[in-house]
Amino acid sequence: MTDDSPSSTVSPRPPARPRLGMAQGSAPWLIPALGAAGVAAFAARGSRRRALAAAPVIALAAGMTWFFRDPDRGPATGRVLSAADGVVQSLDPQPDGRTRVAVFMNPLNVHVNRAPLAGVVTGVEHRPGGFQPAFDKDSERNERVIWTLETEIGEITVVQIAGAMVRRIIPYLAAGQKVEQGERIGLIRFGSRVDVYLPRGITPAVEIGQKVRAGETRLDAD
């Protein structure tokens, strides 16, 4: 007897491809750049001179699209995950026993930041300041957004720090909201830095100079 039930004839669905979208908050920059590139490309048709003139505009739009990309990430394992893509700039023990893991993001990195742990957002504080290069020691006085998360291992602080070209940090969540590990929490426009403060007693698993990825690289050691 032949089994003609749907379950015996339908092939398994292939896994979905990772989504590559654009970051929330990118529209004020991205839409004008793409619009200008479209106009330039249309005007350049049939003219080598106009094509050469349009090339920088098109290149700028392509660069903006790359900068504001927002790929899916995970799932990853580990108690504390990196909040940012980039390179570990420093590991700094703090007077209260915590360890600050500072990650520098260059303009080629993904600039959407993610929650290192699941928990509840208990604070989102914006502090105005300067716009020194994020790798400079004077960046400690830069504009920033300070996130406080209450998690299963205690309070975690994440600090988004503006860089030399940044004029806005865009939070995606507000105080009182729940957040999942690896969930997007905000965007920093252009080169910048993100610090994660590991609670007392947690040893960093990363090294200075190591490349990390938001929502995937584990920051804490077993």
mmCIF file with all atom_site columns, C-alpha atoms in Angstrom:
data_model
loop_
_atom_site.group_PDB
_atom_site.id
_atom_site.type_symbol
_atom_site.label_atom_id
_atom_site.label_alt_id
_atom_site.label_comp_id
_atom_site.label_asym_id
_atom_site.label_entity_id
_atom_site.label_seq_id
_atom_site.pdbx_PDB_ins_code
_atom_site.Cartn_x
_atom_site.Cartn_y
_atom_site.Cartn_z
_atom_site.occupancy
_atom_site.B_iso_or_equiv
_atom_site.pdbx_formal_charge
_atom_site.auth_seq_id
_atom_site.auth_comp_id
_atom_site.auth_asym_id
_atom_site.auth_atom_id
_atom_site.pdbx_PDB_model_num
ATOM 1   C CA . MET A 1 1   ? 0.000  0.000  0.000   1.00 0.00 ? 1   MET A CA 1
ATOM 2   C CA . THR A 1 2   ? 1.389  3.373  -1.023  1.00 0.00 ? 2   THR A CA 1
ATOM 3   C CA . ASP A 1 3   ? 1.475  6.186  1.540   1.00 0.00 ? 3   ASP A CA 1
ATOM 4   C CA . ASP A 1 4   ? 0.206  9.271  -0.296  1.00 0.00 ? 4   ASP A CA 1
ATOM 5   C CA . SER A 1 5   ? 0.081  11.502 2.801   1.00 0.00 ? 5   SER A CA 1
ATOM 6   C CA . PRO A 1 6   ? 1.589  14.980 2.433   1.00 0.00 ? 6   PRO A CA 1
ATOM 7   C CA . SER A 1 7   ? 4.258  14.193 5.000   1.00 0.00 ? 7   SER A CA 1
ATOM 8   C CA . SER A 1 8   ? 5.750  11.524 2.736   1.00 0.00 ? 8   SER A CA 1
ATOM 9   C CA . THR A 1 9   ? 5.878  13.639 -0.437  1.00 0.00 ? 9   THR A CA 1
ATOM 10  C CA . VAL A 1 10  ? 6.932  17.110 0.737   1.00 0.00 ? 10  VAL A CA 1
ATOM 11  C CA . SER A 1 11  ? 10.694 17.705 0.747   1.00 0.00 ? 11  SER A CA 1
ATOM 12  C CA . PRO A 1 12  ? 12.253 19.380 3.779   1.00 0.00 ? 12  PRO A CA 1
ATOM 13  C CA . ARG A 1 13  ? 12.396 23.150 3.494   1.00 0.00 ? 13  ARG A CA 1
ATOM 14  C CA . PRO A 1 14  ? 15.970 24.418 3.084   1.00 0.00 ? 14  PRO A CA 1
ATOM 15  C CA . PRO A 1 15  ? 17.259 26.628 5.875   1.00 0.00 ? 15  PRO A CA 1
ATOM 16  C CA . ALA A 1 16  ? 16.573 30.327 5.427   1.00 0.00 ? 16  ALA A CA 1
ATOM 17  C CA . ARG A 1 17  ? 19.428 32.461 4.278   1.00 0.00 ? 17  ARG A CA 1
ATOM 18  C CA . PRO A 1 18  ? 20.690 35.065 6.738   1.00 0.00 ? 18  PRO A CA 1
ATOM 19  C CA . ARG A 1 19  ? 18.932 38.394 6.269   1.00 0.00 ? 19  ARG A CA 1
ATOM 20  C CA . LEU A 1 20  ? 21.048 41.370 5.256   1.00 0.00 ? 20  LEU A CA 1
ATOM 21  C CA . GLY A 1 21  ? 18.933 44.423 5.952   1.00 0.00 ? 21  GLY A CA 1
ATOM 22  C CA . MET A 1 22  ? 19.617 48.066 6.657   1.00 0.00 ? 22  MET A CA 1
ATOM 23  C CA . ALA A 1 23  ? 19.983 49.416 10.165  1.00 0.00 ? 23  ALA A CA 1
ATOM 24  C CA . GLN A 1 24  ? 17.067 51.129 11.834  1.00 0.00 ? 24  GLN A CA 1
ATOM 25  C CA . GLY A 1 25  ? 17.918 54.835 11.928  1.00 0.00 ? 25  GLY A CA 1
ATOM 26  C CA . SER A 1 26  ? 19.939 54.821 8.703   1.00 0.00 ? 26  SER A CA 1
ATOM 27  C CA . ALA A 1 27  ? 17.269 56.351 6.452   1.00 0.00 ? 27  ALA A CA 1
ATOM 28  C CA . PRO A 1 28  ? 18.232 60.056 6.913   1.00 0.00 ? 28  PRO A CA 1
ATOM 29  C CA . TRP A 1 29  ? 21.669 59.258 5.529   1.00 0.00 ? 29  TRP A CA 1
ATOM 30  C CA . LEU A 1 30  ? 21.032 56.326 3.234   1.00 0.00 ? 30  LEU A CA 1
ATOM 31  C CA . ILE A 1 31  ? 17.993 57.521 1.281   1.00 0.00 ? 31  ILE A CA 1
ATOM 32  C CA . PRO A 1 32  ? 19.549 60.829 0.117   1.00 0.00 ? 32  PRO A CA 1
ATOM 33  C CA . ALA A 1 33  ? 22.781 59.036 -0.836  1.00 0.00 ? 33  ALA A CA 1
ATOM 34  C CA . LEU A 1 34  ? 20.930 56.407 -2.871  1.00 0.00 ? 34  LEU A CA 1
ATOM 35  C CA . GLY A 1 35  ? 18.726 59.065 -4.466  1.00 0.00 ? 35  GLY A CA 1
ATOM 36  C CA . ALA A 1 36  ? 21.741 61.125 -5.502  1.00 0.00 ? 36  ALA A CA 1
ATOM 37  C CA . ALA A 1 37  ? 23.436 58.020 -6.895  1.00 0.00 ? 37  ALA A CA 1
ATOM 38  C CA . GLY A 1 38  ? 20.354 57.155 -8.939  1.00 0.00 ? 38  GLY A CA 1
ATOM 39  C CA . VAL A 1 39  ? 20.165 60.677 -10.389 1.00 0.00 ? 39  VAL A CA 1
ATOM 40  C CA . ALA A 1 40  ? 23.894 60.669 -11.140 1.00 0.00 ? 40  ALA A CA 1
ATOM 41  C CA . ALA A 1 41  ? 23.750 57.273 -12.838 1.00 0.00 ? 41  ALA A CA 1
ATOM 42  C CA . PHE A 1 42  ? 20.778 58.344 -14.974 1.00 0.00 ? 42  PHE A CA 1
ATOM 43  C CA . ALA A 1 43  ? 22.473 61.607 -15.987 1.00 0.00 ? 43  ALA A CA 1
ATOM 44  C CA . ALA A 1 44  ? 25.708 59.803 -16.859 1.00 0.00 ? 44  ALA A CA 1
ATOM 45  C CA . ARG A 1 45  ? 24.209 57.622 -19.576 1.00 0.00 ? 45  ARG A CA 1
ATOM 46  C CA . GLY A 1 46  ? 26.013 57.950 -22.876 1.00 0.00 ? 46  GLY A CA 1
ATOM 47  C CA . SER A 1 47  ? 28.707 60.308 -21.600 1.00 0.00 ? 47  SER A CA 1
ATOM 48  C CA . ARG A 1 48  ? 32.127 59.229 -20.379 1.00 0.00 ? 48  ARG A CA 1
ATOM 49  C CA . ARG A 1 49  ? 32.731 62.612 -18.775 1.00 0.00 ? 49  ARG A CA 1
ATOM 50  C CA . ARG A 1 50  ? 29.454 62.542 -16.850 1.00 0.00 ? 50  ARG A CA 1
ATOM 51  C CA . ALA A 1 51  ? 30.114 58.926 -15.878 1.00 0.00 ? 51  ALA A CA 1
ATOM 52  C CA . LEU A 1 52  ? 33.443 59.938 -14.334 1.00 0.00 ? 52  LEU A CA 1
ATOM 53  C CA . ALA A 1 53  ? 31.729 62.783 -12.489 1.00 0.00 ? 53  ALA A CA 1
ATOM 54  C CA . ALA A 1 54  ? 29.023 60.407 -11.199 1.00 0.00 ? 54  ALA A CA 1
ATOM 55  C CA . ALA A 1 55  ? 31.477 57.793 -9.937  1.00 0.00 ? 55  ALA A CA 1
ATOM 56  C CA . PRO A 1 56  ? 32.210 59.471 -6.553  1.00 0.00 ? 56  PRO A CA 1
ATOM 57  C CA . VAL A 1 57  ? 28.486 59.910 -5.864  1.00 0.00 ? 57  VAL A CA 1
ATOM 58  C CA . ILE A 1 58  ? 27.787 56.259 -6.637  1.00 0.00 ? 58  ILE A CA 1
ATOM 59  C CA . ALA A 1 59  ? 30.789 55.169 -4.584  1.00 0.00 ? 59  ALA A CA 1
ATOM 60  C CA . LEU A 1 60  ? 29.533 57.208 -1.615  1.00 0.00 ? 60  LEU A CA 1
ATOM 61  C CA . ALA A 1 61  ? 26.117 55.556 -1.840  1.00 0.00 ? 61  ALA A CA 1
ATOM 62  C CA . ALA A 1 62  ? 27.735 52.123 -2.000  1.00 0.00 ? 62  ALA A CA 1
ATOM 63  C CA . GLY A 1 63  ? 29.831 52.981 1.043   1.00 0.00 ? 63  GLY A CA 1
ATOM 64  C CA . MET A 1 64  ? 26.758 54.165 2.951   1.00 0.00 ? 64  MET A CA 1
ATOM 65  C CA . THR A 1 65  ? 24.930 50.948 2.090   1.00 0.00 ? 65  THR A CA 1
ATOM 66  C CA . TRP A 1 66  ? 27.856 48.879 3.347   1.00 0.00 ? 66  TRP A CA 1
ATOM 67  C CA . PHE A 1 67  ? 28.203 50.932 6.534   1.00 0.00 ? 67  PHE A CA 1
ATOM 68  C CA . PHE A 1 68  ? 24.525 50.705 7.466   1.00 0.00 ? 68  PHE A CA 1
ATOM 69  C CA . ARG A 1 69  ? 24.180 46.968 6.778   1.00 0.00 ? 69  ARG A CA 1
ATOM 70  C CA . ASP A 1 70  ? 22.491 45.012 9.542   1.00 0.00 ? 70  ASP A CA 1
ATOM 71  C CA . PRO A 1 71  ? 23.023 41.239 9.133   1.00 0.00 ? 71  PRO A CA 1
ATOM 72  C CA . ASP A 1 72  ? 21.321 38.604 11.237  1.00 0.00 ? 72  ASP A CA 1
ATOM 73  C CA . ARG A 1 73  ? 23.534 37.027 13.881  1.00 0.00 ? 73  ARG A CA 1
ATOM 74  C CA . GLY A 1 74  ? 23.646 33.953 16.107  1.00 0.00 ? 74  GLY A CA 1
ATOM 75  C CA . PRO A 1 75  ? 22.604 31.840 17.724  1.00 0.00 ? 75  PRO A CA 1
ATOM 76  C CA . ALA A 1 76  ? 25.703 31.907 19.910  1.00 0.00 ? 76  ALA A CA 1
ATOM 77  C CA . THR A 1 77  ? 26.583 30.379 23.258  1.00 0.00 ? 77  THR A CA 1
ATOM 78  C CA . GLY A 1 78  ? 28.229 31.999 26.251  1.00 0.00 ? 78  GLY A CA 1
ATOM 79  C CA . ARG A 1 79  ? 27.191 33.989 29.284  1.00 0.00 ? 79  ARG A CA 1
ATOM 80  C CA . VAL A 1 80  ? 28.373 37.367 27.958  1.00 0.00 ? 80  VAL A CA 1
ATOM 81  C CA . LEU A 1 81  ? 28.595 38.150 24.240  1.00 0.00 ? 81  LEU A CA 1
ATOM 82  C CA . SER A 1 82  ? 30.262 41.079 22.526  1.00 0.00 ? 82  SER A CA 1
ATOM 83  C CA . ALA A 1 83  ? 27.997 44.094 22.040  1.00 0.00 ? 83  ALA A CA 1
ATOM 84  C CA . ALA A 1 84  ? 29.921 45.332 18.998  1.00 0.00 ? 84  ALA A CA 1
ATOM 85  C CA . ASP A 1 85  ? 31.876 44.292 15.935  1.00 0.00 ? 85  ASP A CA 1
ATOM 86  C CA . GLY A 1 86  ? 35.479 45.446 15.926  1.00 0.00 ? 86  GLY A CA 1
ATOM 87  C CA . VAL A 1 87  ? 38.794 44.972 17.705  1.00 0.00 ? 87  VAL A CA 1
ATOM 88  C CA . VAL A 1 88  ? 39.360 44.732 21.453  1.00 0.00 ? 88  VAL A CA 1
ATOM 89  C CA . GLN A 1 89  ? 41.128 47.988 22.260  1.00 0.00 ? 89  GLN A CA 1
ATOM 90  C CA . SER A 1 90  ? 41.700 47.529 25.992  1.00 0.00 ? 90  SER A CA 1
ATOM 91  C CA . LEU A 1 91  ? 40.878 45.391 29.035  1.00 0.00 ? 91  LEU A CA 1
ATOM 92  C CA . ASP A 1 92  ? 40.714 47.685 32.043  1.00 0.00 ? 92  ASP A CA 1
ATOM 93  C CA . PRO A 1 93  ? 40.185 46.534 35.648  1.00 0.00 ? 93  PRO A CA 1
ATOM 94  C CA . GLN A 1 94  ? 37.951 48.989 37.476  1.00 0.00 ? 94  GLN A CA 1
ATOM 95  C CA . PRO A 1 95  ? 38.189 50.117 41.143  1.00 0.00 ? 95  PRO A CA 1
ATOM 96  C CA . ASP A 1 96  ? 34.872 48.365 41.911  1.00 0.00 ? 96  ASP A CA 1
ATOM 97  C CA . GLY A 1 97  ? 36.140 44.981 40.672  1.00 0.00 ? 97  GLY A CA 1
ATOM 98  C CA . ARG A 1 98  ? 34.535 45.049 37.241  1.00 0.00 ? 98  ARG A CA 1
ATOM 99  C CA . THR A 1 99  ? 36.500 44.741 33.993  1.00 0.00 ? 99  THR A CA 1
ATOM 100 C CA . ARG A 1 100 ? 35.880 47.076 31.082  1.00 0.00 ? 100 ARG A CA 1
ATOM 101 C CA . VAL A 1 101 ? 36.173 45.446 27.654  1.00 0.00 ? 101 VAL A CA 1
ATOM 102 C CA . ALA A 1 102 ? 36.521 48.255 25.100  1.00 0.00 ? 102 ALA A CA 1
ATOM 103 C CA . VAL A 1 103 ? 35.866 47.419 21.436  1.00 0.00 ? 103 VAL A CA 1
ATOM 104 C CA . PHE A 1 104 ? 36.846 49.895 18.712  1.00 0.00 ? 104 PHE A CA 1
ATOM 105 C CA . MET A 1 105 ? 34.706 49.942 15.571  1.00 0.00 ? 105 MET A CA 1
ATOM 106 C CA . ASN A 1 106 ? 36.145 51.309 12.355  1.00 0.00 ? 106 ASN A CA 1
ATOM 107 C CA . PRO A 1 107 ? 33.891 52.597 9.538   1.00 0.00 ? 107 PRO A CA 1
ATOM 108 C CA . LEU A 1 108 ? 33.943 49.173 7.820   1.00 0.00 ? 108 LEU A CA 1
ATOM 109 C CA . ASN A 1 109 ? 32.445 47.332 10.804  1.00 0.00 ? 109 ASN A CA 1
ATOM 110 C CA . VAL A 1 110 ? 28.736 46.711 11.375  1.00 0.00 ? 110 VAL A CA 1
ATOM 111 C CA . HIS A 1 111 ? 27.623 49.549 13.662  1.00 0.00 ? 111 HIS A CA 1
ATOM 112 C CA . VAL A 1 112 ? 24.448 47.992 15.075  1.00 0.00 ? 112 VAL A CA 1
ATOM 113 C CA . ASN A 1 113 ? 25.120 47.031 18.698  1.00 0.00 ? 113 ASN A CA 1
ATOM 114 C CA . ARG A 1 114 ? 23.580 44.110 20.591  1.00 0.00 ? 114 ARG A CA 1
ATOM 115 C CA . ALA A 1 115 ? 22.749 43.094 24.140  1.00 0.00 ? 115 ALA A CA 1
ATOM 116 C CA . PRO A 1 116 ? 25.501 40.945 25.712  1.00 0.00 ? 116 PRO A CA 1
ATOM 117 C CA . LEU A 1 117 ? 22.968 39.125 27.930  1.00 0.00 ? 117 LEU A CA 1
ATOM 118 C CA . ALA A 1 118 ? 19.241 38.696 28.266  1.00 0.00 ? 118 ALA A CA 1
ATOM 119 C CA . GLY A 1 119 ? 17.651 40.841 30.931  1.00 0.00 ? 119 GLY A CA 1
ATOM 120 C CA . VAL A 1 120 ? 15.724 44.013 31.617  1.00 0.00 ? 120 VAL A CA 1
ATOM 121 C CA . VAL A 1 121 ? 16.853 47.471 30.572  1.00 0.00 ? 121 VAL A CA 1
ATOM 122 C CA . THR A 1 122 ? 16.935 49.469 33.812  1.00 0.00 ? 122 THR A CA 1
ATOM 123 C CA . GLY A 1 123 ? 18.598 52.577 32.413  1.00 0.00 ? 123 GLY A CA 1
ATOM 124 C CA . VAL A 1 124 ? 19.348 54.367 29.134  1.00 0.00 ? 124 VAL A CA 1
ATOM 125 C CA . GLU A 1 125 ? 21.292 57.548 29.884  1.00 0.00 ? 125 GLU A CA 1
ATOM 126 C CA . HIS A 1 126 ? 22.491 59.993 27.239  1.00 0.00 ? 126 HIS A CA 1
ATOM 127 C CA . ARG A 1 127 ? 25.513 62.113 28.178  1.00 0.00 ? 127 ARG A CA 1
ATOM 128 C CA . PRO A 1 128 ? 26.538 64.923 25.815  1.00 0.00 ? 128 PRO A CA 1
ATOM 129 C CA . GLY A 1 129 ? 30.213 65.463 25.115  1.00 0.00 ? 129 GLY A CA 1
ATOM 130 C CA . GLY A 1 130 ? 32.890 65.871 22.469  1.00 0.00 ? 130 GLY A CA 1
ATOM 131 C CA . PHE A 1 131 ? 33.704 63.918 19.329  1.00 0.00 ? 131 PHE A CA 1
ATOM 132 C CA . GLN A 1 132 ? 37.339 62.912 19.657  1.00 0.00 ? 132 GLN A CA 1
ATOM 133 C CA . PRO A 1 133 ? 38.605 59.832 17.763  1.00 0.00 ? 133 PRO A CA 1
ATOM 134 C CA . ALA A 1 134 ? 37.238 56.772 19.591  1.00 0.00 ? 134 ALA A CA 1
ATOM 135 C CA . PHE A 1 135 ? 40.743 55.283 19.957  1.00 0.00 ? 135 PHE A CA 1
ATOM 136 C CA . ASP A 1 136 ? 42.073 58.461 21.645  1.00 0.00 ? 136 ASP A CA 1
ATOM 137 C CA . LYS A 1 137 ? 42.336 58.694 25.424  1.00 0.00 ? 137 LYS A CA 1
ATOM 138 C CA . ASP A 1 138 ? 40.388 61.972 25.261  1.00 0.00 ? 138 ASP A CA 1
ATOM 139 C CA . SER A 1 139 ? 37.390 59.985 24.002  1.00 0.00 ? 139 SER A CA 1
ATOM 140 C CA . GLU A 1 140 ? 36.528 59.395 27.677  1.00 0.00 ? 140 GLU A CA 1
ATOM 141 C CA . ARG A 1 141 ? 34.803 62.795 27.433  1.00 0.00 ? 141 ARG A CA 1
ATOM 142 C CA . ASN A 1 142 ? 32.931 61.970 24.220  1.00 0.00 ? 142 ASN A CA 1
ATOM 143 C CA . GLU A 1 143 ? 29.179 61.886 23.805  1.00 0.00 ? 143 GLU A CA 1
ATOM 144 C CA . ARG A 1 144 ? 27.780 58.529 24.925  1.00 0.00 ? 144 ARG A CA 1
ATOM 145 C CA . VAL A 1 145 ? 24.740 56.443 25.779  1.00 0.00 ? 145 VAL A CA 1
ATOM 146 C CA . ILE A 1 146 ? 25.033 54.334 28.933  1.00 0.00 ? 146 ILE A CA 1
ATOM 147 C CA . TRP A 1 147 ? 22.927 51.176 29.108  1.00 0.00 ? 147 TRP A CA 1
ATOM 148 C CA . THR A 1 148 ? 22.240 49.388 32.393  1.00 0.00 ? 148 THR A CA 1
ATOM 149 C CA . LEU A 1 149 ? 20.874 45.837 32.157  1.00 0.00 ? 149 LEU A CA 1
ATOM 150 C CA . GLU A 1 150 ? 19.707 43.672 35.030  1.00 0.00 ? 150 GLU A CA 1
ATOM 151 C CA . THR A 1 151 ? 20.638 40.087 34.140  1.00 0.00 ? 151 THR A CA 1
ATOM 152 C CA . GLU A 1 152 ? 20.910 36.646 35.706  1.00 0.00 ? 152 GLU A CA 1
ATOM 153 C CA . ILE A 1 153 ? 24.552 37.329 36.632  1.00 0.00 ? 153 ILE A CA 1
ATOM 154 C CA . GLY A 1 154 ? 23.899 40.798 37.978  1.00 0.00 ? 154 GLY A CA 1
ATOM 155 C CA . GLU A 1 155 ? 24.059 44.283 36.569  1.00 0.00 ? 155 GLU A CA 1
ATOM 156 C CA . ILE A 1 156 ? 25.786 44.763 33.198  1.00 0.00 ? 156 ILE A CA 1
ATOM 157 C CA . THR A 1 157 ? 26.757 48.159 31.810  1.00 0.00 ? 157 THR A CA 1
ATOM 158 C CA . VAL A 1 158 ? 27.158 48.790 28.078  1.00 0.00 ? 158 VAL A CA 1
ATOM 159 C CA . VAL A 1 159 ? 28.433 52.173 26.882  1.00 0.00 ? 159 VAL A CA 1
ATOM 160 C CA . GLN A 1 160 ? 28.094 53.389 23.286  1.00 0.00 ? 160 GLN A CA 1
ATOM 161 C CA . ILE A 1 161 ? 30.713 56.089 22.670  1.00 0.00 ? 161 ILE A CA 1
ATOM 162 C CA . ALA A 1 162 ? 30.670 58.536 19.766  1.00 0.00 ? 162 ALA A CA 1
ATOM 163 C CA . GLY A 1 163 ? 33.746 58.941 17.586  1.00 0.00 ? 163 GLY A CA 1
ATOM 164 C CA . ALA A 1 164 ? 35.227 61.810 15.593  1.00 0.00 ? 164 ALA A CA 1
ATOM 165 C CA . MET A 1 165 ? 32.657 61.674 12.761  1.00 0.00 ? 165 MET A CA 1
ATOM 166 C CA . VAL A 1 166 ? 29.645 60.649 14.820  1.00 0.00 ? 166 VAL A CA 1
ATOM 167 C CA . ARG A 1 167 ? 26.890 63.095 15.595  1.00 0.00 ? 167 ARG A CA 1
ATOM 168 C CA . ARG A 1 168 ? 24.224 60.738 16.864  1.00 0.00 ? 168 ARG A CA 1
ATOM 169 C CA . ILE A 1 169 ? 23.739 57.519 18.800  1.00 0.00 ? 169 ILE A CA 1
ATOM 170 C CA . ILE A 1 170 ? 20.321 55.945 18.255  1.00 0.00 ? 170 ILE A CA 1
ATOM 171 C CA . PRO A 1 171 ? 18.927 53.704 21.026  1.00 0.00 ? 171 PRO A CA 1
ATOM 172 C CA . TYR A 1 172 ? 16.379 51.109 19.955  1.00 0.00 ? 172 TYR A CA 1
ATOM 173 C CA . LEU A 1 173 ? 15.015 50.305 23.428  1.00 0.00 ? 173 LEU A CA 1
ATOM 174 C CA . ALA A 1 174 ? 13.856 52.193 26.511  1.00 0.00 ? 174 ALA A CA 1
ATOM 175 C CA . ALA A 1 175 ? 14.108 51.634 30.249  1.00 0.00 ? 175 ALA A CA 1
ATOM 176 C CA . GLY A 1 176 ? 11.756 48.925 31.474  1.00 0.00 ? 176 GLY A CA 1
ATOM 177 C CA . GLN A 1 177 ? 11.878 46.794 28.336  1.00 0.00 ? 177 GLN A CA 1
ATOM 178 C CA . LYS A 1 178 ? 13.026 43.193 28.288  1.00 0.00 ? 178 LYS A CA 1
ATOM 179 C CA . VAL A 1 179 ? 15.876 42.306 25.964  1.00 0.00 ? 179 VAL A CA 1
ATOM 180 C CA . GLU A 1 180 ? 17.126 38.965 24.662  1.00 0.00 ? 180 GLU A CA 1
ATOM 181 C CA . GLN A 1 181 ? 20.795 38.065 24.388  1.00 0.00 ? 181 GLN A CA 1
ATOM 182 C CA . GLY A 1 182 ? 22.090 39.281 21.036  1.00 0.00 ? 182 GLY A CA 1
ATOM 183 C CA . GLU A 1 183 ? 19.072 41.510 20.402  1.00 0.00 ? 183 GLU A CA 1
ATOM 184 C CA . ARG A 1 184 ? 19.765 44.828 18.701  1.00 0.00 ? 184 ARG A CA 1
ATOM 185 C CA . ILE A 1 185 ? 19.920 47.726 21.171  1.00 0.00 ? 185 ILE A CA 1
ATOM 186 C CA . GLY A 1 186 ? 21.090 50.667 19.064  1.00 0.00 ? 186 GLY A CA 1
ATOM 187 C CA . LEU A 1 187 ? 23.144 52.198 16.271  1.00 0.00 ? 187 LEU A CA 1
ATOM 188 C CA . ILE A 1 188 ? 26.218 54.442 16.334  1.00 0.00 ? 188 ILE A CA 1
ATOM 189 C CA . ARG A 1 189 ? 26.796 56.362 13.133  1.00 0.00 ? 189 ARG A CA 1
ATOM 190 C CA . PHE A 1 190 ? 30.345 55.992 11.792  1.00 0.00 ? 190 PHE A CA 1
ATOM 191 C CA . GLY A 1 191 ? 33.587 55.138 13.660  1.00 0.00 ? 191 GLY A CA 1
ATOM 192 C CA . SER A 1 192 ? 33.146 54.699 17.393  1.00 0.00 ? 192 SER A CA 1
ATOM 193 C CA . ARG A 1 193 ? 33.612 52.476 20.460  1.00 0.00 ? 193 ARG A CA 1
ATOM 194 C CA . VAL A 1 194 ? 31.503 50.243 22.704  1.00 0.00 ? 194 VAL A CA 1
ATOM 195 C CA . ASP A 1 195 ? 32.474 49.257 26.251  1.00 0.00 ? 195 ASP A CA 1
ATOM 196 C CA . VAL A 1 196 ? 31.045 46.287 28.149  1.00 0.00 ? 196 VAL A CA 1
ATOM 197 C CA . TYR A 1 197 ? 31.668 46.178 31.902  1.00 0.00 ? 197 TYR A CA 1
ATOM 198 C CA . LEU A 1 198 ? 31.962 42.582 33.116  1.00 0.00 ? 198 LEU A CA 1
ATOM 199 C CA . PRO A 1 199 ? 30.756 42.095 36.707  1.00 0.00 ? 199 PRO A CA 1
ATOM 200 C CA . ARG A 1 200 ? 33.182 41.380 39.542  1.00 0.00 ? 200 ARG A CA 1
ATOM 201 C CA . GLY A 1 201 ? 34.577 37.841 39.443  1.00 0.00 ? 201 GLY A CA 1
ATOM 202 C CA . ILE A 1 202 ? 34.144 37.334 35.678  1.00 0.00 ? 202 ILE A CA 1
ATOM 203 C CA . THR A 1 203 ? 37.377 36.898 33.737  1.00 0.00 ? 203 THR A CA 1
ATOM 204 C CA . PRO A 1 204 ? 37.603 38.157 30.130  1.00 0.00 ? 204 PRO A CA 1
ATOM 205 C CA . ALA A 1 205 ? 38.045 35.470 27.476  1.00 0.00 ? 205 ALA A CA 1
ATOM 206 C CA . VAL A 1 206 ? 39.266 37.916 24.817  1.00 0.00 ? 206 VAL A CA 1
ATOM 207 C CA . GLU A 1 207 ? 42.636 39.581 24.286  1.00 0.00 ? 207 GLU A CA 1
ATOM 208 C CA . ILE A 1 208 ? 43.709 43.037 23.203  1.00 0.00 ? 208 ILE A CA 1
ATOM 209 C CA . GLY A 1 209 ? 43.841 43.151 19.412  1.00 0.00 ? 209 GLY A CA 1
ATOM 210 C CA . GLN A 1 210 ? 41.331 40.309 18.967  1.00 0.00 ? 210 GLN A CA 1
ATOM 211 C CA . LYS A 1 211 ? 38.540 40.739 16.428  1.00 0.00 ? 211 LYS A CA 1
ATOM 212 C CA . VAL A 1 212 ? 35.038 40.256 17.830  1.00 0.00 ? 212 VAL A CA 1
ATOM 213 C CA . ARG A 1 213 ? 31.513 40.139 16.425  1.00 0.00 ? 213 ARG A CA 1
ATOM 214 C CA . ALA A 1 214 ? 28.386 41.468 18.095  1.00 0.00 ? 214 ALA A CA 1
ATOM 215 C CA . GLY A 1 215 ? 26.067 38.734 19.314  1.00 0.00 ? 215 GLY A CA 1
ATOM 216 C CA . GLU A 1 216 ? 28.559 35.955 18.492  1.00 0.00 ? 216 GLU A CA 1
ATOM 217 C CA . THR A 1 217 ? 31.928 36.367 20.236  1.00 0.00 ? 217 THR A CA 1
ATOM 218 C CA . ARG A 1 218 ? 32.020 35.313 23.866  1.00 0.00 ? 218 ARG A CA 1
ATOM 219 C CA . LEU A 1 219 ? 33.625 37.856 26.215  1.00 0.00 ? 219 LEU A CA 1
ATOM 220 C CA . ASP A 1 220 ? 33.750 35.842 29.452  1.00 0.00 ? 220 ASP A CA 1
ATOM 221 C CA . ALA A 1 221 ? 35.829 32.799 30.362  1.00 0.00 ? 221 ALA A CA 1
ATOM 222 C CA . ASP A 1 222 ? 34.413 29.660 32.000  1.00 0.00 ? 222 ASP A CA 1
#
